[in-house]
CSV table of N, CA and C in Angstrom, one decimal:
chain,number,residue,atom,x,y,z
A,10,MET,N,7.5,28.6,3.8
A,10,MET,CA,7.6,27.3,3.6
A,10,MET,C,6.6,27.8,2.2
A,11,LYS,N,7.4,27.5,1.2
A,11,LYS,CA,7.0,27.4,-0.4
A,11,LYS,C,6.6,25.6,-0.7
A,12,THR,N,5.0,26.0,-1.1
A,12,THR,CA,4.3,24.6,-1.6
A,12,THR,C,4.7,24.5,-2.7
A,13,GLU,N,5.2,23.0,-3.1
A,13,GLU,CA,5.6,22.5,-4.6
A,13,GLU,C,4.8,22.4,-5.0
A,14,VAL,N,4.5,22.6,-6.4
A,14,VAL,CA,3.6,22.3,-7.6
A,14,VAL,C,4.2,21.4,-8.1
A,15,LYS,N,3.1,20.6,-8.9
A,15,LYS,CA,3.5,19.6,-10.1
A,15,LYS,C,2.2,19.9,-11.2
A,16,TYR,N,2.6,19.4,-12.2
A,16,TYR,CA,1.1,19.5,-13.4
A,16,TYR,C,0.4,18.2,-12.6
A,17,ILE,N,-0.8,18.4,-13.4
A,17,ILE,CA,-1.8,17.4,-12.7
A,17,ILE,C,-1.9,16.8,-13.3
A,18,THR,N,-1.2,16.5,-14.7
A,18,THR,CA,-1.1,15.2,-15.4
A,18,THR,C,-0.2,14.4,-14.5
A,19,ASP,N,0.9,14.9,-14.3
A,19,ASP,CA,2.2,14.0,-13.5
A,19,ASP,C,1.6,13.2,-12.6
A,20,LEU,N,0.8,14.4,-11.4
A,20,LEU,CA,0.2,13.3,-10.2
A,20,LEU,C,-1.1,12.4,-10.7
A,21,HIS,N,-1.6,12.7,-11.8
A,21,HIS,CA,-2.6,11.4,-12.1
A,21,HIS,C,-1.5,10.4,-12.4
A,22,GLN,N,-0.4,10.7,-13.0
A,22,GLN,CA,0.3,9.7,-13.5
A,22,GLN,C,0.8,9.1,-12.1
A,23,GLU,N,1.2,9.9,-11.2
A,23,GLU,CA,1.6,8.8,-10.4
A,23,GLU,C,0.5,8.4,-9.6
A,24,HIS,N,-0.4,8.7,-9.5
A,24,HIS,CA,-2.0,7.9,-8.6
A,24,HIS,C,-2.2,6.6,-9.1
A,25,ILE,N,-1.7,6.7,-10.6
A,25,ILE,CA,-2.0,5.4,-11.4
A,25,ILE,C,-0.5,4.2,-11.1
A,26,GLU,N,0.3,4.6,-11.0
A,26,GLU,CA,1.5,4.0,-10.4
A,26,GLU,C,1.5,3.7,-8.9
A,27,PHE,N,0.9,4.6,-8.1
A,27,PHE,CA,0.7,4.0,-6.6
A,27,PHE,C,-0.7,3.0,-6.6
A,28,LYS,N,-1.6,3.2,-7.1
A,28,LYS,CA,-2.5,2.1,-7.3
A,28,LYS,C,-2.2,1.1,-7.6
A,29,SER,N,-1.4,0.9,-8.6
A,29,SER,CA,-1.1,-0.7,-9.0
A,29,SER,C,0.5,-1.1,-7.9
A,30,GLU,N,1.2,-0.1,-7.4
A,30,GLU,CA,1.5,-0.8,-6.4
A,30,GLU,C,0.8,-1.4,-5.3
A,31,LEU,N,0.1,-0.4,-4.7
A,31,LEU,CA,-0.5,-1.2,-3.9
A,31,LEU,C,-1.7,-2.1,-4.0
A,32,ASN,N,-2.2,-2.1,-5.1
A,32,ASN,CA,-3.1,-3.8,-5.9
A,32,ASN,C,-2.0,-4.9,-5.6
A,33,PHE,N,-0.8,-4.6,-6.2
A,33,PHE,CA,0.2,-5.6,-5.9
A,33,PHE,C,0.1,-6.3,-4.4
A,34,TYR,N,0.5,-4.9,-3.8
A,34,TYR,CA,0.8,-5.8,-2.3
A,34,TYR,C,-0.7,-6.2,-1.9
A,35,LYS,N,-2.0,-5.9,-2.1
A,35,LYS,CA,-3.1,-6.6,-1.6
A,35,LYS,C,-3.3,-7.7,-2.3
A,36,ASP,N,-2.5,-8.1,-3.6
A,36,ASP,CA,-2.4,-9.4,-4.0
A,36,ASP,C,-1.5,-10.7,-2.9
A,37,GLU,N,-0.2,-9.8,-2.5
A,37,GLU,CA,0.5,-9.9,-1.7
A,37,GLU,C,0.0,-10.7,-0.6
A,38,LEU,N,-1.0,-10.1,-0.4
A,38,LEU,CA,-1.5,-10.1,1.1
A,38,LEU,C,-2.5,-11.3,1.2
A,39,VAL,N,-3.0,-11.4,0.1
A,39,VAL,CA,-4.2,-12.8,-0.4
A,39,VAL,C,-3.3,-13.7,-0.1
A,40,SER,N,-2.5,-13.9,-1.1
A,40,SER,CA,-1.4,-15.0,-1.2
A,40,SER,C,-0.4,-15.2,0.3
A,41,PHE,N,-0.4,-14.5,1.2
A,41,PHE,CA,0.5,-14.6,2.8
A,41,PHE,C,-0.9,-15.2,3.2
A,42,THR,N,-2.2,-14.8,3.6
A,42,THR,CA,-3.3,-15.3,4.1
A,42,THR,C,-3.4,-17.0,4.0
A,43,HIS,N,-3.6,-17.1,2.6
A,43,HIS,CA,-3.6,-18.4,2.4
A,43,HIS,C,-2.6,-19.2,2.8
A,44,ARG,N,-1.6,-19.0,2.5
A,44,ARG,CA,0.0,-19.9,3.1
A,44,ARG,C,-0.1,-19.8,4.5
A,45,LEU,N,-0.4,-18.3,5.0
A,45,LEU,CA,-1.1,-18.8,6.8
A,45,LEU,C,-2.2,-19.6,6.5
A,46,GLU,N,-2.9,-19.7,6.4
A,46,GLU,CA,-4.1,-20.7,6.6
A,46,GLU,C,-3.5,-22.7,6.6
A,47,GLU,N,-2.9,-22.3,5.6
A,47,GLU,CA,-2.4,-23.5,5.0
A,47,GLU,C,-1.1,-24.0,6.0
A,48,ILE,N,-0.3,-23.0,6.9
A,48,ILE,CA,0.2,-23.5,7.7
A,48,ILE,C,-0.4,-24.1,9.2
A,49,ALA,N,-1.6,-23.1,9.5
A,49,ALA,CA,-2.2,-23.5,10.5
A,49,ALA,C,-2.9,-24.5,10.5
A,50,SER,N,-3.3,-25.2,9.4
A,50,SER,CA,-4.0,-26.6,9.6
A,50,SER,C,-2.8,-27.7,9.4
A,51,ALA,N,-1.7,-27.2,9.2
A,51,ALA,CA,-0.9,-28.1,9.1
A,51,ALA,C,-0.1,-28.4,10.2
A,52,ASN,N,0.2,-27.4,11.3
A,52,ASN,CA,1.1,-27.4,12.5
A,52,ASN,C,0.5,-26.5,13.4
A,53,THR,N,0.1,-27.6,14.5
A,53,THR,CA,-0.7,-26.5,15.7
A,53,THR,C,0.3,-26.5,17.0
A,54,LYS,N,1.4,-26.7,16.7
A,54,LYS,CA,2.4,-26.2,18.0
A,54,LYS,C,2.3,-24.9,18.4
A,55,LYS,N,2.7,-24.8,19.6
A,55,LYS,CA,2.0,-23.9,20.4
A,55,LYS,C,3.0,-22.7,19.8
A,56,GLU,N,4.2,-22.5,19.7
A,56,GLU,CA,5.0,-21.3,19.1
A,56,GLU,C,4.7,-20.8,17.7
A,57,VAL,N,4.2,-22.2,16.4
A,57,VAL,CA,3.9,-21.7,15.5
A,57,VAL,C,2.4,-21.2,15.4
A,58,MET,N,1.5,-21.5,16.3
A,58,MET,CA,0.3,-20.8,16.6
A,58,MET,C,-0.1,-19.3,16.7
A,59,GLU,N,1.2,-19.1,17.8
A,59,GLU,CA,1.8,-18.0,18.0
A,59,GLU,C,2.2,-16.7,17.5
A,60,GLN,N,3.0,-17.6,16.0
A,60,GLN,CA,3.3,-16.5,15.2
A,60,GLN,C,2.4,-16.6,14.1
A,61,VAL,N,1.4,-17.9,14.0
A,61,VAL,CA,0.4,-17.5,12.4
A,61,VAL,C,-0.6,-16.3,13.2
A,62,GLU,N,-0.9,-16.4,14.5
A,62,GLU,CA,-1.7,-15.1,15.1
A,62,GLU,C,-1.1,-13.9,14.9
A,63,LYS,N,0.4,-13.8,15.3
A,63,LYS,CA,0.9,-12.6,15.0
A,63,LYS,C,0.8,-12.2,13.3
A,64,PHE,N,1.2,-13.1,12.5
A,64,PHE,CA,1.3,-12.6,11.2
A,64,PHE,C,-0.1,-12.3,10.5
A,65,GLN,N,-1.0,-12.5,11.5
A,65,GLN,CA,-2.5,-12.6,10.9
A,65,GLN,C,-3.1,-11.4,11.7
A,66,ASN,N,-2.3,-11.0,12.7
A,66,ASN,CA,-2.7,-9.5,12.9
A,66,ASN,C,-2.3,-8.6,12.0
A,67,HIS,N,-0.9,-8.4,11.7
A,67,HIS,CA,0.0,-8.0,10.5
A,67,HIS,C,-1.0,-7.9,9.4
A,68,PHE,N,-1.2,-8.8,8.9
A,68,PHE,CA,-2.0,-8.7,7.5
A,68,PHE,C,-2.8,-8.0,7.5
A,69,ILE,N,-3.7,-8.1,8.4
A,69,ILE,CA,-4.9,-7.8,8.8
A,69,ILE,C,-5.3,-5.6,8.8
A,70,ARG,N,-4.0,-5.6,9.9
A,70,ARG,CA,-3.5,-4.2,9.8
A,70,ARG,C,-2.7,-3.6,9.0
A,71,GLN,N,-2.2,-4.5,7.5
A,71,GLN,CA,-1.6,-4.3,6.7
A,71,GLN,C,-3.0,-3.8,5.5
A,72,LYS,N,-3.9,-4.4,5.4
A,72,LYS,CA,-4.7,-4.3,4.7
A,72,LYS,C,-5.5,-3.2,4.8
A,73,GLU,N,-5.7,-2.9,6.0
A,73,GLU,CA,-6.4,-1.8,7.0
A,73,GLU,C,-5.8,-0.2,6.3
A,74,VAL,N,-4.6,-0.2,6.0
A,74,VAL,CA,-3.6,1.0,6.1
A,74,VAL,C,-4.1,0.9,4.4
A,75,LEU,N,-3.5,-0.2,3.8
A,75,LEU,CA,-3.5,-0.1,2.5
A,75,LEU,C,-4.9,0.6,1.8
A,76,ASP,N,-6.1,-0.2,2.3
A,76,ASP,CA,-7.4,0.6,2.0
A,76,ASP,C,-7.2,1.9,2.2
A,77,GLU,N,-6.8,2.2,3.8
A,77,GLU,CA,-7.0,4.2,3.9
A,77,GLU,C,-6.1,4.6,2.7
A,78,LEU,N,-5.0,4.2,2.4
A,78,LEU,CA,-4.2,4.3,1.4
A,78,LEU,C,-4.4,4.9,-0.1
A,79,MET,N,-5.4,4.2,-0.5
A,79,MET,CA,-6.3,4.2,-1.9
A,79,MET,C,-7.6,4.5,-1.8
A,80,SER,N,-8.0,5.0,-0.2
A,80,SER,CA,-9.1,5.8,-0.4
A,80,SER,C,-8.5,7.5,-0.4
A,81,LYS,N,-7.3,7.9,0.3
A,81,LYS,CA,-6.7,9.2,0.2
A,81,LYS,C,-6.2,9.5,-1.2
A,82,ILE,N,-5.9,8.3,-2.2
A,82,ILE,CA,-5.4,8.4,-3.3
A,82,ILE,C,-6.8,8.9,-4.6
A,83,ASN,N,-7.3,8.1,-4.1
A,83,ASN,CA,-9.0,8.1,-5.3
A,83,ASN,C,-9.7,9.6,-4.5
A,84,GLN,N,-9.5,10.0,-3.0
A,84,GLN,CA,-9.7,11.4,-2.9
A,84,GLN,C,-8.9,12.4,-3.7
A,85,HIS,N,-8.2,12.3,-3.9
A,85,HIS,CA,-7.3,13.4,-4.1
A,85,HIS,C,-6.9,13.6,-6.2
A,86,GLU,N,-7.5,11.9,-6.3
A,86,GLU,CA,-7.6,12.0,-7.7
A,86,GLU,C,-9.0,12.8,-8.3
A,87,HIS,N,-9.7,12.9,-7.0
A,87,HIS,CA,-11.5,13.3,-7.3
A,87,HIS,C,-11.3,15.0,-7.3
A,88,GLU,N,-10.1,15.4,-6.7
A,88,GLU,CA,-9.9,16.7,-6.4
A,88,GLU,C,-9.2,17.4,-7.8
A,89,LEU,N,-8.4,16.5,-8.5
A,89,LEU,CA,-7.9,16.9,-9.8
A,89,LEU,C,-8.9,17.0,-10.6
A,90,ALA,N,-9.4,15.6,-10.7
A,90,ALA,CA,-10.6,15.7,-11.9
A,90,ALA,C,-11.2,17.3,-11.6
A,91,ASN,N,-12.2,17.3,-10.1
A,91,ASN,CA,-12.7,18.9,-10.6
A,91,ASN,C,-12.1,19.5,-10.6
A,92,ASN,N,-10.4,20.3,-10.1
A,92,ASN,CA,-9.9,21.6,-10.7
A,92,ASN,C,-9.9,21.0,-12.4
A,93,ALA,N,-9.5,20.3,-13.2
A,93,ALA,CA,-9.7,20.3,-14.6
A,93,ALA,C,-10.8,20.3,-15.3
A,94,GLN,N,-11.6,20.0,-14.2
A,94,GLN,CA,-13.1,19.8,-15.1
A,94,GLN,C,-13.5,21.8,-14.6
A,95,SER,N,-12.8,22.3,-13.8
A,95,SER,CA,-13.6,24.0,-13.2
A,95,SER,C,-13.0,24.4,-14.1
A,96,ASN,N,-11.5,24.5,-14.9
A,96,ASN,CA,-11.1,25.0,-15.7
A,96,ASN,C,-10.5,24.2,-16.8
A,97,ASN,N,-11.1,23.6,-17.4
A,97,ASN,CA,-10.5,22.6,-18.6
A,97,ASN,C,-9.7,23.6,-19.3
A,98,VAL,N,-9.2,24.4,-19.7
A,98,VAL,CA,-8.1,25.0,-20.7
A,98,VAL,C,-7.2,24.6,-20.3
A,99,ALA,N,-6.1,24.0,-21.3
A,99,ALA,CA,-4.7,23.7,-20.9
A,99,ALA,C,-4.9,22.6,-19.7
A,100,THR,N,-5.2,21.8,-19.3
A,100,THR,CA,-4.9,21.3,-18.3
A,100,THR,C,-3.7,20.5,-18.1
A,101,ASP,N,-2.8,19.7,-19.1
A,101,ASP,CA,-1.6,19.6,-19.6
A,101,ASP,C,-0.5,20.5,-19.0
A,102,HIS,N,-1.1,22.0,-18.7
A,102,HIS,CA,-0.6,23.0,-18.4
A,102,HIS,C,-0.5,23.4,-17.1
A,103,ARG,N,-1.4,22.8,-16.3
A,103,ARG,CA,-2.1,23.4,-15.4
A,103,ARG,C,-1.5,22.8,-14.1
A,104,LYS,N,-0.6,23.6,-13.1
A,104,LYS,CA,-0.1,22.9,-11.9
A,104,LYS,C,-0.6,23.4,-10.7
A,105,VAL,N,-0.6,22.0,-10.0
A,105,VAL,CA,-1.7,22.0,-8.5
A,105,VAL,C,-0.3,22.0,-7.6
A,106,ALA,N,-0.8,21.9,-6.0
A,106,ALA,CA,0.1,21.1,-4.9
A,106,ALA,C,0.7,20.2,-4.9
A,107,ASP,N,1.2,20.0,-4.9
A,107,ASP,CA,2.0,18.4,-4.9
A,107,ASP,C,1.2,17.6,-3.5
A,108,HIS,N,1.4,16.5,-3.9
A,108,HIS,CA,0.8,15.3,-2.9
A,108,HIS,C,1.5,14.8,-2.3
A,109,VAL,N,2.7,15.7,-1.7
A,109,VAL,CA,3.9,15.0,-0.5
A,109,VAL,C,3.2,14.0,0.3
A,110,GLU,N,2.5,13.9,1.2
A,110,GLU,CA,2.1,13.2,2.6
A,110,GLU,C,1.8,11.9,1.4
A,111,ILE,N,0.9,11.9,0.7
A,111,ILE,CA,0.5,10.6,0.0
A,111,ILE,C,1.7,9.8,-0.7
A,112,ARG,N,2.6,10.4,-1.4
A,112,ARG,CA,3.7,10.0,-1.8
A,112,ARG,C,4.7,9.5,-0.7
A,113,ASP,N,5.0,10.0,0.3
A,113,ASP,CA,5.8,10.1,1.8
A,113,ASP,C,4.9,8.7,2.0
A,114,GLU,N,3.3,8.6,2.4
A,114,GLU,CA,2.9,7.5,3.1
A,114,GLU,C,2.9,6.2,2.6
A,115,VAL,N,3.0,6.3,1.0
A,115,VAL,CA,3.3,5.3,0.0
A,115,VAL,C,4.5,4.3,0.3
A,116,ASN,N,5.6,5.6,0.3
A,116,ASN,CA,6.9,4.8,0.3
A,116,ASN,C,7.2,4.4,1.6
A,117,THR,N,6.6,4.9,2.7
A,117,THR,CA,6.9,4.4,4.0
A,117,THR,C,6.1,2.8,3.8
A,118,TYR,N,5.0,2.7,3.6
A,118,TYR,CA,3.8,1.4,3.3
A,118,TYR,C,4.4,0.7,2.4
A,119,SER,N,5.3,1.0,1.5
A,119,SER,CA,6.4,0.1,0.8
A,119,SER,C,7.5,-0.3,1.7
A,120,LYS,N,8.0,0.4,2.6
A,120,LYS,CA,9.3,0.3,3.2
A,120,LYS,C,9.0,-0.9,4.3
A,121,LEU,N,7.9,-0.6,4.7
A,121,LEU,CA,7.2,-1.8,5.8
A,121,LEU,C,6.8,-2.9,5.2
A,122,PHE,N,6.1,-2.7,4.4
A,122,PHE,CA,5.5,-4.2,4.0
A,122,PHE,C,6.5,-4.6,3.5
A,123,ASP,N,7.5,-4.3,2.8
A,123,ASP,CA,9.1,-5.3,2.6
A,123,ASP,C,9.6,-6.0,4.0
A,124,ALA,N,9.6,-4.9,4.7
A,124,ALA,CA,10.1,-5.9,5.7
A,124,ALA,C,9.1,-6.9,6.8
A,125,LEU,N,7.9,-7.0,6.2
A,125,LEU,CA,7.4,-7.5,7.0
A,125,LEU,C,7.4,-9.2,5.7
A,126,LYS,N,7.6,-9.3,4.9
A,126,LYS,CA,7.9,-10.1,3.6
A,126,LYS,C,8.9,-10.7,4.4
A,127,VAL,N,9.8,-10.4,4.4
A,127,VAL,CA,10.7,-10.6,4.8
A,127,VAL,C,10.9,-11.4,6.3
A,128,GLU,N,10.3,-10.6,7.2
A,128,GLU,CA,10.5,-11.6,8.2
A,128,GLU,C,9.1,-13.1,7.9
A,129,PHE,N,8.2,-12.6,7.2
A,129,PHE,CA,7.0,-13.8,7.0
A,129,PHE,C,8.7,-15.2,6.0
A,130,ARG,N,8.8,-14.4,5.3
A,130,ARG,CA,9.7,-15.2,4.7
A,130,ARG,C,10.6,-16.5,5.6
A,131,GLU,N,11.2,-15.6,6.3
A,131,GLU,CA,12.1,-16.3,7.4
A,131,GLU,C,11.2,-17.2,8.4
A,132,PHE,N,9.9,-16.9,8.5
A,132,PHE,CA,9.1,-17.8,9.4
A,132,PHE,C,9.1,-18.7,8.4
A,133,LEU,N,8.3,-18.6,7.2
A,133,LEU,CA,8.0,-20.1,6.6
A,133,LEU,C,9.2,-20.7,6.3
A,134,GLY,N,10.7,-19.9,6.5
A,134,GLY,CA,11.8,-20.9,6.3
A,134,GLY,C,12.2,-21.7,7.2
A,135,LYS,N,12.0,-21.0,8.5
A,135,LYS,CA,12.4,-22.0,9.8
A,135,LYS,C,11.4,-23.0,10.0
A,136,TYR,N,9.9,-22.6,9.8
A,136,TYR,CA,8.9,-23.9,9.9
A,136,TYR,C,8.5,-24.9,9.0
A,137,PHE,N,8.7,-24.6,7.7
A,137,PHE,CA,8.7,-25.1,6.4
A,137,PHE,C,9.4,-25.1,5.6
C-alpha cells in the first residue's frame, strides 16, 4: 500500500483549518450547555429532565473527543515543526506522510456533531 504524501505547508494549513473548525464546535458546545441549563431551570418535568441529562452527557463526550482531536492535531503539528527544523532547506517543497487518519477523524466528528446539533434543535423546538 502506497503512503500518500503532501507538502508540509499544506498539512500545516489544514491543521489551522481543523483547529478553527473545532474551536467553532467548542464555542457551540458552550452555548448549547448554557441553553440546556436554562431549560433545566425552567422545566422540571421528568421527560424533559431525562432529555436534558442525555444531552448533557452527549455534550460532555463531544468536548472530550474534541480535546483528543486537538491534541492529535497539535502533536502532528509538533512533528511537522521538528521535521522542518531538522532540515530547514526548502521546507515549502518538502513532502511528508499525509495525515489521513486525522482528516477522517475531523470529518467524522463534524458529521456526528452536526447530527447532534439537529437533534438538540428538535428538542428545543419540541419543548420551547
